[in-house]
């Protein structure tokens, strides 16, 4: 072993020793629920994020005294103990997080009802103080996932001579003729599938309903050129990773077909061509009256105890009342109805909106020989897919995805913003040439609220940015035109009448104008009373966490699941465990 290796090994041992010392002191202070002893273990500006382990919710806390008070209050019921460096996980190491040098470690522990993992970040300048702590419940004792050595034997259908085989049993199970699903999941995208698979592994009967004819159509039926903008290795669904031979950026049809295969392989109960049309909650019985319409037009009322909206973070297409648009004689459609630009070859098009879908549609039209102009309504952030967008997921670099997920779940809102501000500065440097070129063309550019970039936009408004797939250079080069919506007076039969009196000719207008908020969908399907009780879905709530996402809501039995692939993979576990805990009598609604 050379000198460098000796030093590195010694450093790892030293860091592990410091982490172990802190965890031992923390464990001891917890057993007595001693607030002063607990507070002494945290820096004044410290942060704790709990994922169910102590609070049965997603709960942030800031400041040593506040953290100690909450820990001490929850410990008698939680009975957390056995804090130690997690075996088989990434070992403790020195890293920089949010501008601070820390010793970062993944630890394990157990509680009265379950087992958990967490993340500890000690200040390098004072390793006796925690800068960040995250605690997460990983499994419930007695209700562990049926995977690996705990997977089913298959005896119910294997060599069942004279009886039904696996396929026949699966077909019967999915009919729900003899029972009600415990959980009804509305939406068969990554959120619905991740949750259904996770619930199934811990013994919670669930049914997914989706309006499309095939599993995966939520991706399959989107515009022709669509592909994911982040790395395939970060987008795995629970239990069943994508093949290692697959491309870095998956096209929509590969995603769609994988969803279909995943649903089959994970034995998910899935009704296609089935739309959730309305519902009400029976307080006396503690069940939903959930009406679904099947493909043949018939309706059935299901009575699940839990209803989960996993139909995305937004609702139906938002089609604003644009002045004069009804007078336009050409083709007009929302991006949700757009497939590809082949039908308009040699014609003129206006694309209203400069988010990712607007740019992608404009680029597709241009590639099909359409004279295309994109119309900007508000300032937009533009960033490269590689390298800038990759910076957002840098925490995963070189780590197993399970460890990366824990580290990514550690930050509270202030730390999220600080990290994103640091990353965004690097993005602006990476993309300086493109940004300057766009601004020179008159493009309105923003780096987001307080310079926190596009991921802050994702969390607050789920739009307002473009991951550049090549359209920016086309705008810079004048291949795709650029107009500002504020210069349009109104739309007319043959295009857009500008305020200077000229007409921008168009045969096609595509509205890249986003979607209505999820809370509007709730009001439409469940009524104003429930919609008003629940309030906003997504966006930061008063506590700094996402409003009503992956946790109990103000309406008993109502849940929301959504976000990108990584969100769905991580948080489906926490939502599923809450439902299981309720079903087993461990947890009440409030």
PDB file of C-alpha atoms in Angstrom, residues 258-507:
ATOM      1  CA  UNK A 258     -41.171   0.080 -20.547  1.00  0.00           C
ATOM      2  CA  UNK A 259     -44.173   1.237 -18.513  1.00  0.00           C
ATOM      3  CA  UNK A 260     -46.230  -1.505 -20.142  1.00  0.00           C
ATOM      4  CA  UNK A 261     -43.579  -4.128 -19.381  1.00  0.00           C
ATOM      5  CA  UNK A 262     -43.151  -2.779 -15.840  1.00  0.00           C
ATOM      6  CA  UNK A 263     -46.876  -2.979 -15.125  1.00  0.00           C
ATOM      7  CA  UNK A 264     -46.912  -6.608 -16.244  1.00  0.00           C
ATOM      8  CA  UNK A 265     -43.723  -7.621 -14.456  1.00  0.00           C
ATOM      9  CA  UNK A 266     -44.671  -5.937 -11.177  1.00  0.00           C
ATOM     10  CA  UNK A 267     -48.169  -7.501 -11.369  1.00  0.00           C
ATOM     11  CA  UNK A 268     -49.904  -4.141 -11.122  1.00  0.00           C
ATOM     12  CA  UNK A 269     -53.694  -4.124 -11.283  1.00  0.00           C
ATOM     13  CA  UNK A 270     -54.342  -1.649 -14.086  1.00  0.00           C
ATOM     14  CA  UNK A 271     -57.557  -0.674 -15.844  1.00  0.00           C
ATOM     15  CA  UNK A 272     -56.885   1.044 -19.150  1.00  0.00           C
ATOM     16  CA  UNK A 273     -59.509   3.123 -21.019  1.00  0.00           C
ATOM     17  CA  UNK A 274     -60.916   4.013 -17.600  1.00  0.00           C
ATOM     18  CA  UNK A 275     -61.480   7.596 -16.519  1.00  0.00           C
ATOM     19  CA  UNK A 276     -62.110   8.806 -12.996  1.00  0.00           C
ATOM     20  CA  UNK A 277     -65.109  11.106 -13.455  1.00  0.00           C
ATOM     21  CA  UNK A 278     -66.206  12.112  -9.947  1.00  0.00           C
ATOM     22  CA  UNK A 279     -65.979  11.202  -6.309  1.00  0.00           C
ATOM     23  CA  UNK A 280     -67.217  11.950  -2.814  1.00  0.00           C
ATOM     24  CA  UNK A 281     -66.074  10.846   0.610  1.00  0.00           C
ATOM     25  CA  UNK A 282     -68.348   8.919   2.980  1.00  0.00           C
ATOM     26  CA  UNK A 283     -67.216  10.127   6.391  1.00  0.00           C
ATOM     27  CA  UNK A 284     -69.310   7.545   8.259  1.00  0.00           C
ATOM     28  CA  UNK A 285     -67.900   4.552   6.374  1.00  0.00           C
ATOM     29  CA  UNK A 286     -64.435   5.988   5.763  1.00  0.00           C
ATOM     30  CA  UNK A 287     -64.489   5.174   2.061  1.00  0.00           C
ATOM     31  CA  UNK A 288     -64.687   7.006  -1.239  1.00  0.00           C
ATOM     32  CA  UNK A 289     -67.558   6.783  -3.685  1.00  0.00           C
ATOM     33  CA  UNK A 290     -65.317   6.861  -6.743  1.00  0.00           C
ATOM     34  CA  UNK A 291     -67.051   6.747 -10.101  1.00  0.00           C
ATOM     35  CA  UNK A 292     -65.019   5.534 -13.057  1.00  0.00           C
ATOM     36  CA  UNK A 293     -66.118   5.351 -16.681  1.00  0.00           C
ATOM     37  CA  UNK A 294     -64.909   2.363 -18.666  1.00  0.00           C
ATOM     38  CA  UNK A 295     -64.058   2.273 -22.363  1.00  0.00           C
ATOM     39  CA  UNK A 296     -67.510   0.988 -23.300  1.00  0.00           C
ATOM     40  CA  UNK A 297     -69.172   3.984 -21.640  1.00  0.00           C
ATOM     41  CA  UNK A 298     -70.385   2.060 -18.592  1.00  0.00           C
ATOM     42  CA  UNK A 299     -69.760   3.447 -15.123  1.00  0.00           C
ATOM     43  CA  UNK A 300     -68.795   1.683 -11.928  1.00  0.00           C
ATOM     44  CA  UNK A 301     -68.598   3.050  -8.423  1.00  0.00           C
ATOM     45  CA  UNK A 302     -65.614   1.826  -6.436  1.00  0.00           C
ATOM     46  CA  UNK A 303     -65.234   2.228  -2.679  1.00  0.00           C
ATOM     47  CA  UNK A 304     -61.542   2.485  -1.830  1.00  0.00           C
ATOM     48  CA  UNK A 305     -60.357   3.703   1.555  1.00  0.00           C
ATOM     49  CA  UNK A 306     -57.648   5.772  -0.111  1.00  0.00           C
ATOM     50  CA  UNK A 307     -57.752   7.837  -3.303  1.00  0.00           C
ATOM     51  CA  UNK A 308     -54.443   8.932  -4.848  1.00  0.00           C
ATOM     52  CA  UNK A 309     -54.175  11.476  -7.630  1.00  0.00           C
ATOM     53  CA  UNK A 310     -51.083  10.440  -9.594  1.00  0.00           C
ATOM     54  CA  UNK A 311     -52.138  12.180 -12.795  1.00  0.00           C
ATOM     55  CA  UNK A 312     -49.215  14.581 -12.856  1.00  0.00           C
ATOM     56  CA  UNK A 313     -48.607  17.852 -11.051  1.00  0.00           C
ATOM     57  CA  UNK A 314     -50.951  19.757 -13.311  1.00  0.00           C
ATOM     58  CA  UNK A 315     -54.359  19.241 -14.848  1.00  0.00           C
ATOM     59  CA  UNK A 316     -55.732  19.568 -18.336  1.00  0.00           C
ATOM     60  CA  UNK A 317     -54.306  21.858 -20.988  1.00  0.00           C
ATOM     61  CA  UNK A 318     -54.556  25.573 -20.228  1.00  0.00           C
ATOM     62  CA  UNK A 319     -55.997  27.354 -23.251  1.00  0.00           C
ATOM     63  CA  UNK A 320     -56.123  31.069 -22.455  1.00  0.00           C
ATOM     64  CA  UNK A 321     -58.598  33.495 -23.963  1.00  0.00           C
ATOM     65  CA  UNK A 322     -56.241  35.191 -26.400  1.00  0.00           C
ATOM     66  CA  UNK A 323     -57.773  38.226 -28.181  1.00  0.00           C
ATOM     67  CA  UNK A 324     -59.062  37.293 -31.615  1.00  0.00           C
ATOM     68  CA  UNK A 325     -57.863  33.680 -31.541  1.00  0.00           C
ATOM     69  CA  UNK A 326     -61.388  32.489 -32.344  1.00  0.00           C
ATOM     70  CA  UNK A 327     -61.208  34.506 -35.568  1.00  0.00           C
ATOM     71  CA  UNK A 328     -58.116  32.648 -36.762  1.00  0.00           C
ATOM     72  CA  UNK A 329     -58.966  30.535 -39.825  1.00  0.00           C
ATOM     73  CA  UNK A 330     -55.944  28.227 -39.763  1.00  0.00           C
ATOM     74  CA  UNK A 331     -55.239  25.327 -37.443  1.00  0.00           C
ATOM     75  CA  UNK A 332     -54.913  26.082 -33.740  1.00  0.00           C
ATOM     76  CA  UNK A 333     -54.054  23.561 -31.037  1.00  0.00           C
ATOM     77  CA  UNK A 334     -52.399  23.088 -27.677  1.00  0.00           C
ATOM     78  CA  UNK A 335     -49.074  21.256 -27.538  1.00  0.00           C
ATOM     79  CA  UNK A 336     -50.932  18.268 -26.061  1.00  0.00           C
ATOM     80  CA  UNK A 337     -52.617  17.780 -29.446  1.00  0.00           C
ATOM     81  CA  UNK A 338     -49.447  18.289 -31.492  1.00  0.00           C
ATOM     82  CA  UNK A 339     -47.701  15.208 -32.892  1.00  0.00           C
ATOM     83  CA  UNK A 340     -45.274  16.438 -35.581  1.00  0.00           C
ATOM     84  CA  UNK A 341     -44.951  19.182 -38.166  1.00  0.00           C
ATOM     85  CA  UNK A 342     -45.096  17.066 -41.335  1.00  0.00           C
ATOM     86  CA  UNK A 343     -48.633  18.162 -42.219  1.00  0.00           C
ATOM     87  CA  UNK A 344     -47.617  21.833 -42.382  1.00  0.00           C
ATOM     88  CA  UNK A 345     -44.516  21.546 -44.557  1.00  0.00           C
ATOM     89  CA  UNK A 346     -44.037  24.729 -46.571  1.00  0.00           C
ATOM     90  CA  UNK A 347     -46.473  26.679 -44.381  1.00  0.00           C
ATOM     91  CA  UNK A 348     -46.097  29.199 -41.551  1.00  0.00           C
ATOM     92  CA  UNK A 349     -46.497  28.590 -37.837  1.00  0.00           C
ATOM     93  CA  UNK A 350     -46.561  30.556 -34.607  1.00  0.00           C
ATOM     94  CA  UNK A 351     -45.722  28.795 -31.348  1.00  0.00           C
ATOM     95  CA  UNK A 352     -46.993  30.711 -28.321  1.00  0.00           C
ATOM     96  CA  UNK A 353     -44.723  30.036 -25.331  1.00  0.00           C
ATOM     97  CA  UNK A 354     -41.023  29.518 -24.695  1.00  0.00           C
ATOM     98  CA  UNK A 355     -40.947  26.659 -22.204  1.00  0.00           C
ATOM     99  CA  UNK A 356     -39.462  23.294 -23.090  1.00  0.00           C
ATOM    100  CA  UNK A 357     -42.536  22.071 -24.987  1.00  0.00           C
ATOM    101  CA  UNK A 358     -42.771  25.316 -26.955  1.00  0.00           C
ATOM    102  CA  UNK A 359     -39.152  25.122 -28.035  1.00  0.00           C
ATOM    103  CA  UNK A 360     -39.394  21.419 -28.881  1.00  0.00           C
ATOM    104  CA  UNK A 361     -42.505  21.950 -30.992  1.00  0.00           C
ATOM    105  CA  UNK A 362     -40.907  24.918 -32.762  1.00  0.00           C
ATOM    106  CA  UNK A 363     -37.804  22.859 -33.523  1.00  0.00           C
ATOM    107  CA  UNK A 364     -39.910  19.967 -34.821  1.00  0.00           C
ATOM    108  CA  UNK A 365     -41.864  22.299 -37.109  1.00  0.00           C
ATOM    109  CA  UNK A 366     -38.653  23.860 -38.413  1.00  0.00           C
ATOM    110  CA  UNK A 367     -37.180  20.410 -39.094  1.00  0.00           C
ATOM    111  CA  UNK A 368     -40.273  19.594 -41.147  1.00  0.00           C
ATOM    112  CA  UNK A 369     -39.830  22.614 -43.385  1.00  0.00           C
ATOM    113  CA  UNK A 370     -42.265  24.918 -41.638  1.00  0.00           C
ATOM    114  CA  UNK A 371     -41.536  28.660 -41.460  1.00  0.00           C
ATOM    115  CA  UNK A 372     -41.674  28.885 -37.663  1.00  0.00           C
ATOM    116  CA  UNK A 373     -41.758  31.783 -35.215  1.00  0.00           C
ATOM    117  CA  UNK A 374     -41.756  31.339 -31.452  1.00  0.00           C
ATOM    118  CA  UNK A 375     -43.653  33.916 -29.402  1.00  0.00           C
ATOM    119  CA  UNK A 376     -42.273  34.772 -25.972  1.00  0.00           C
ATOM    120  CA  UNK A 377     -44.713  35.797 -23.278  1.00  0.00           C
ATOM    121  CA  UNK A 378     -42.425  35.959 -20.237  1.00  0.00           C
ATOM    122  CA  UNK A 379     -38.749  35.715 -19.364  1.00  0.00           C
ATOM    123  CA  UNK A 380     -37.443  32.166 -19.655  1.00  0.00           C
ATOM    124  CA  UNK A 381     -34.378  30.376 -18.377  1.00  0.00           C
ATOM    125  CA  UNK A 382     -32.452  28.410 -21.003  1.00  0.00           C
ATOM    126  CA  UNK A 383     -29.827  25.855 -20.047  1.00  0.00           C
ATOM    127  CA  UNK A 384     -27.948  23.118 -21.837  1.00  0.00           C
ATOM    128  CA  UNK A 385     -28.940  19.497 -21.268  1.00  0.00           C
ATOM    129  CA  UNK A 386     -25.253  18.643 -21.073  1.00  0.00           C
ATOM    130  CA  UNK A 387     -23.413  19.875 -19.087  1.00  0.00           C
ATOM    131  CA  UNK A 388     -25.673  22.274 -17.194  1.00  0.00           C
ATOM    132  CA  UNK A 389     -28.775  20.169 -16.486  1.00  0.00           C
ATOM    133  CA  UNK A 390     -26.500  17.368 -15.287  1.00  0.00           C
ATOM    134  CA  UNK A 391     -25.196  19.609 -12.512  1.00  0.00           C
ATOM    135  CA  UNK A 392     -28.566  19.357 -10.761  1.00  0.00           C
ATOM    136  CA  UNK A 393     -28.015  15.648 -10.199  1.00  0.00           C
ATOM    137  CA  UNK A 394     -24.318  15.863  -9.378  1.00  0.00           C
ATOM    138  CA  UNK A 395     -24.957  14.483  -5.904  1.00  0.00           C
ATOM    139  CA  UNK A 396     -25.468  11.066  -7.517  1.00  0.00           C
ATOM    140  CA  UNK A 397     -22.049  11.027  -9.215  1.00  0.00           C
ATOM    141  CA  UNK A 398     -20.195   7.820  -8.445  1.00  0.00           C
ATOM    142  CA  UNK A 399     -22.759   6.612  -5.909  1.00  0.00           C
ATOM    143  CA  UNK A 400     -25.315   3.804  -5.894  1.00  0.00           C
ATOM    144  CA  UNK A 401     -28.709   5.286  -6.710  1.00  0.00           C
ATOM    145  CA  UNK A 402     -30.093   4.265  -3.298  1.00  0.00           C
ATOM    146  CA  UNK A 403     -27.414   6.347  -1.569  1.00  0.00           C
ATOM    147  CA  UNK A 404     -27.904   9.250  -3.954  1.00  0.00           C
ATOM    148  CA  UNK A 405     -31.629   9.235  -3.196  1.00  0.00           C
ATOM    149  CA  UNK A 406     -30.943   9.584   0.531  1.00  0.00           C
ATOM    150  CA  UNK A 407     -28.502  12.441   0.008  1.00  0.00           C
ATOM    151  CA  UNK A 408     -30.900  14.199  -2.371  1.00  0.00           C
ATOM    152  CA  UNK A 409     -33.688  13.991   0.212  1.00  0.00           C
ATOM    153  CA  UNK A 410     -31.668  15.683   2.956  1.00  0.00           C
ATOM    154  CA  UNK A 411     -32.031  19.368   2.149  1.00  0.00           C
ATOM    155  CA  UNK A 412     -34.646  21.636   3.682  1.00  0.00           C
ATOM    156  CA  UNK A 413     -35.953  24.589   1.666  1.00  0.00           C
ATOM    157  CA  UNK A 414     -33.173  27.070   2.610  1.00  0.00           C
ATOM    158  CA  UNK A 415     -30.507  24.507   1.708  1.00  0.00           C
ATOM    159  CA  UNK A 416     -32.277  23.627  -1.534  1.00  0.00           C
ATOM    160  CA  UNK A 417     -32.192  27.266  -2.565  1.00  0.00           C
ATOM    161  CA  UNK A 418     -28.594  27.806  -1.560  1.00  0.00           C
ATOM    162  CA  UNK A 419     -27.485  24.716  -3.470  1.00  0.00           C
ATOM    163  CA  UNK A 420     -29.447  25.732  -6.553  1.00  0.00           C
ATOM    164  CA  UNK A 421     -27.996  29.247  -6.479  1.00  0.00           C
ATOM    165  CA  UNK A 422     -24.489  27.765  -6.479  1.00  0.00           C
ATOM    166  CA  UNK A 423     -25.327  25.359  -9.299  1.00  0.00           C
ATOM    167  CA  UNK A 424     -27.056  28.046 -11.361  1.00  0.00           C
ATOM    168  CA  UNK A 425     -23.947  30.236 -11.304  1.00  0.00           C
ATOM    169  CA  UNK A 426     -22.029  27.364 -12.881  1.00  0.00           C
ATOM    170  CA  UNK A 427     -24.795  26.882 -15.432  1.00  0.00           C
ATOM    171  CA  UNK A 428     -24.610  30.518 -16.472  1.00  0.00           C
ATOM    172  CA  UNK A 429     -20.885  30.156 -17.061  1.00  0.00           C
ATOM    173  CA  UNK A 430     -21.333  26.930 -19.026  1.00  0.00           C
ATOM    174  CA  UNK A 431     -24.019  28.438 -21.249  1.00  0.00           C
ATOM    175  CA  UNK A 432     -22.689  31.987 -21.500  1.00  0.00           C
ATOM    176  CA  UNK A 433     -22.307  31.950 -25.296  1.00  0.00           C
ATOM    177  CA  UNK A 434     -25.837  30.682 -25.958  1.00  0.00           C
ATOM    178  CA  UNK A 435     -27.364  33.050 -23.404  1.00  0.00           C
ATOM    179  CA  UNK A 436     -25.579  36.073 -24.851  1.00  0.00           C
ATOM    180  CA  UNK A 437     -26.622  35.031 -28.352  1.00  0.00           C
ATOM    181  CA  UNK A 438     -30.267  34.754 -27.335  1.00  0.00           C
ATOM    182  CA  UNK A 439     -30.261  38.101 -25.535  1.00  0.00           C
ATOM    183  CA  UNK A 440     -28.712  39.716 -28.608  1.00  0.00           C
ATOM    184  CA  UNK A 441     -31.696  38.411 -30.606  1.00  0.00           C
ATOM    185  CA  UNK A 442     -34.071  39.994 -28.086  1.00  0.00           C
ATOM    186  CA  UNK A 443     -34.827  36.903 -26.031  1.00  0.00           C
ATOM    187  CA  UNK A 444     -35.894  37.676 -22.454  1.00  0.00           C
ATOM    188  CA  UNK A 445     -33.683  35.567 -20.193  1.00  0.00           C
ATOM    189  CA  UNK A 446     -33.968  34.937 -16.455  1.00  0.00           C
ATOM    190  CA  UNK A 447     -31.948  32.883 -14.015  1.00  0.00           C
ATOM    191  CA  UNK A 448     -34.963  32.492 -11.733  1.00  0.00           C
ATOM    192  CA  UNK A 449     -35.940  33.771  -8.319  1.00  0.00           C
ATOM    193  CA  UNK A 450     -32.834  35.022  -6.510  1.00  0.00           C
ATOM    194  CA  UNK A 451     -30.717  33.254  -9.118  1.00  0.00           C
ATOM    195  CA  UNK A 452     -31.945  29.808  -8.033  1.00  0.00           C
ATOM    196  CA  UNK A 453     -32.483  28.652 -11.591  1.00  0.00           C
ATOM    197  CA  UNK A 454     -34.816  26.238 -13.281  1.00  0.00           C
ATOM    198  CA  UNK A 455     -35.127  23.679 -10.494  1.00  0.00           C
ATOM    199  CA  UNK A 456     -36.552  26.371  -8.231  1.00  0.00           C
ATOM    200  CA  UNK A 457     -39.029  27.099 -11.027  1.00  0.00           C
ATOM    201  CA  UNK A 458     -39.918  23.404 -11.065  1.00  0.00           C
ATOM    202  CA  UNK A 459     -40.714  23.566  -7.367  1.00  0.00           C
ATOM    203  CA  UNK A 460     -42.656  26.817  -7.488  1.00  0.00           C
ATOM    204  CA  UNK A 461     -44.431  26.958 -10.850  1.00  0.00           C
ATOM    205  CA  UNK A 462     -43.449  23.830 -12.786  1.00  0.00           C
ATOM    206  CA  UNK A 463     -42.500  25.836 -15.862  1.00  0.00           C
ATOM    207  CA  UNK A 464     -40.657  28.863 -17.192  1.00  0.00           C
ATOM    208  CA  UNK A 465     -37.509  27.172 -18.478  1.00  0.00           C
ATOM    209  CA  UNK A 466     -36.117  25.342 -21.507  1.00  0.00           C
ATOM    210  CA  UNK A 467     -33.641  22.477 -21.510  1.00  0.00           C
ATOM    211  CA  UNK A 468     -31.932  23.237 -24.792  1.00  0.00           C
ATOM    212  CA  UNK A 469     -32.189  20.504 -27.380  1.00  0.00           C
ATOM    213  CA  UNK A 470     -30.881  22.720 -30.185  1.00  0.00           C
ATOM    214  CA  UNK A 471     -33.659  25.249 -30.685  1.00  0.00           C
ATOM    215  CA  UNK A 472     -31.717  28.089 -29.083  1.00  0.00           C
ATOM    216  CA  UNK A 473     -29.060  28.103 -31.796  1.00  0.00           C
ATOM    217  CA  UNK A 474     -31.802  28.093 -34.444  1.00  0.00           C
ATOM    218  CA  UNK A 475     -33.259  31.229 -32.839  1.00  0.00           C
ATOM    219  CA  UNK A 476     -29.824  32.854 -32.617  1.00  0.00           C
ATOM    220  CA  UNK A 477     -29.164  32.090 -36.285  1.00  0.00           C
ATOM    221  CA  UNK A 478     -32.567  33.422 -37.326  1.00  0.00           C
ATOM    222  CA  UNK A 479     -33.709  30.016 -38.559  1.00  0.00           C
ATOM    223  CA  UNK A 480     -36.614  30.252 -36.133  1.00  0.00           C
ATOM    224  CA  UNK A 481     -38.190  33.669 -35.692  1.00  0.00           C
ATOM    225  CA  UNK A 482     -38.767  35.374 -32.344  1.00  0.00           C
ATOM    226  CA  UNK A 483     -41.662  37.655 -31.422  1.00  0.00           C
ATOM    227  CA  UNK A 484     -42.771  39.109 -28.114  1.00  0.00           C
ATOM    228  CA  UNK A 485     -46.408  38.586 -27.232  1.00  0.00           C
ATOM    229  CA  UNK A 486     -46.639  42.135 -25.910  1.00  0.00           C
ATOM    230  CA  UNK A 487     -46.203  43.385 -29.497  1.00  0.00           C
ATOM    231  CA  UNK A 488     -49.263  41.490 -30.731  1.00  0.00           C
ATOM    232  CA  UNK A 489     -52.503  43.462 -30.785  1.00  0.00           C
ATOM    233  CA  UNK A 490     -54.753  40.480 -31.503  1.00  0.00           C
ATOM    234  CA  UNK A 491     -55.091  37.431 -33.658  1.00  0.00           C
ATOM    235  CA  UNK A 492     -56.905  37.687 -36.976  1.00  0.00           C
ATOM    236  CA  UNK A 493     -58.030  35.289 -39.678  1.00  0.00           C
ATOM    237  CA  UNK A 494     -54.604  34.923 -41.268  1.00  0.00           C
ATOM    238  CA  UNK A 495     -52.275  35.272 -38.293  1.00  0.00           C
ATOM    239  CA  UNK A 496     -51.298  37.846 -35.690  1.00  0.00           C
ATOM    240  CA  UNK A 497     -51.998  41.546 -36.094  1.00  0.00           C
ATOM    241  CA  UNK A 498     -49.025  43.387 -34.647  1.00  0.00           C
ATOM    242  CA  UNK A 499     -49.334  46.714 -32.845  1.00  0.00           C
ATOM    243  CA  UNK A 500     -47.449  48.385 -35.678  1.00  0.00           C
ATOM    244  CA  UNK A 501     -50.258  47.397 -38.063  1.00  0.00           C
ATOM    245  CA  UNK A 502     -48.454  44.571 -39.860  1.00  0.00           C
ATOM    246  CA  UNK A 503     -49.744  40.999 -39.893  1.00  0.00           C
ATOM    247  CA  UNK A 504     -47.538  38.069 -39.029  1.00  0.00           C
ATOM    248  CA  UNK A 505     -48.910  35.427 -41.369  1.00  0.00           C
ATOM    249  CA  UNK A 506     -49.663  31.953 -39.984  1.00  0.00           C
ATOM    250  CA  UNK A 507     -51.339  28.735 -41.068  1.00  0.00           C
TER     251      UNK A 507
END
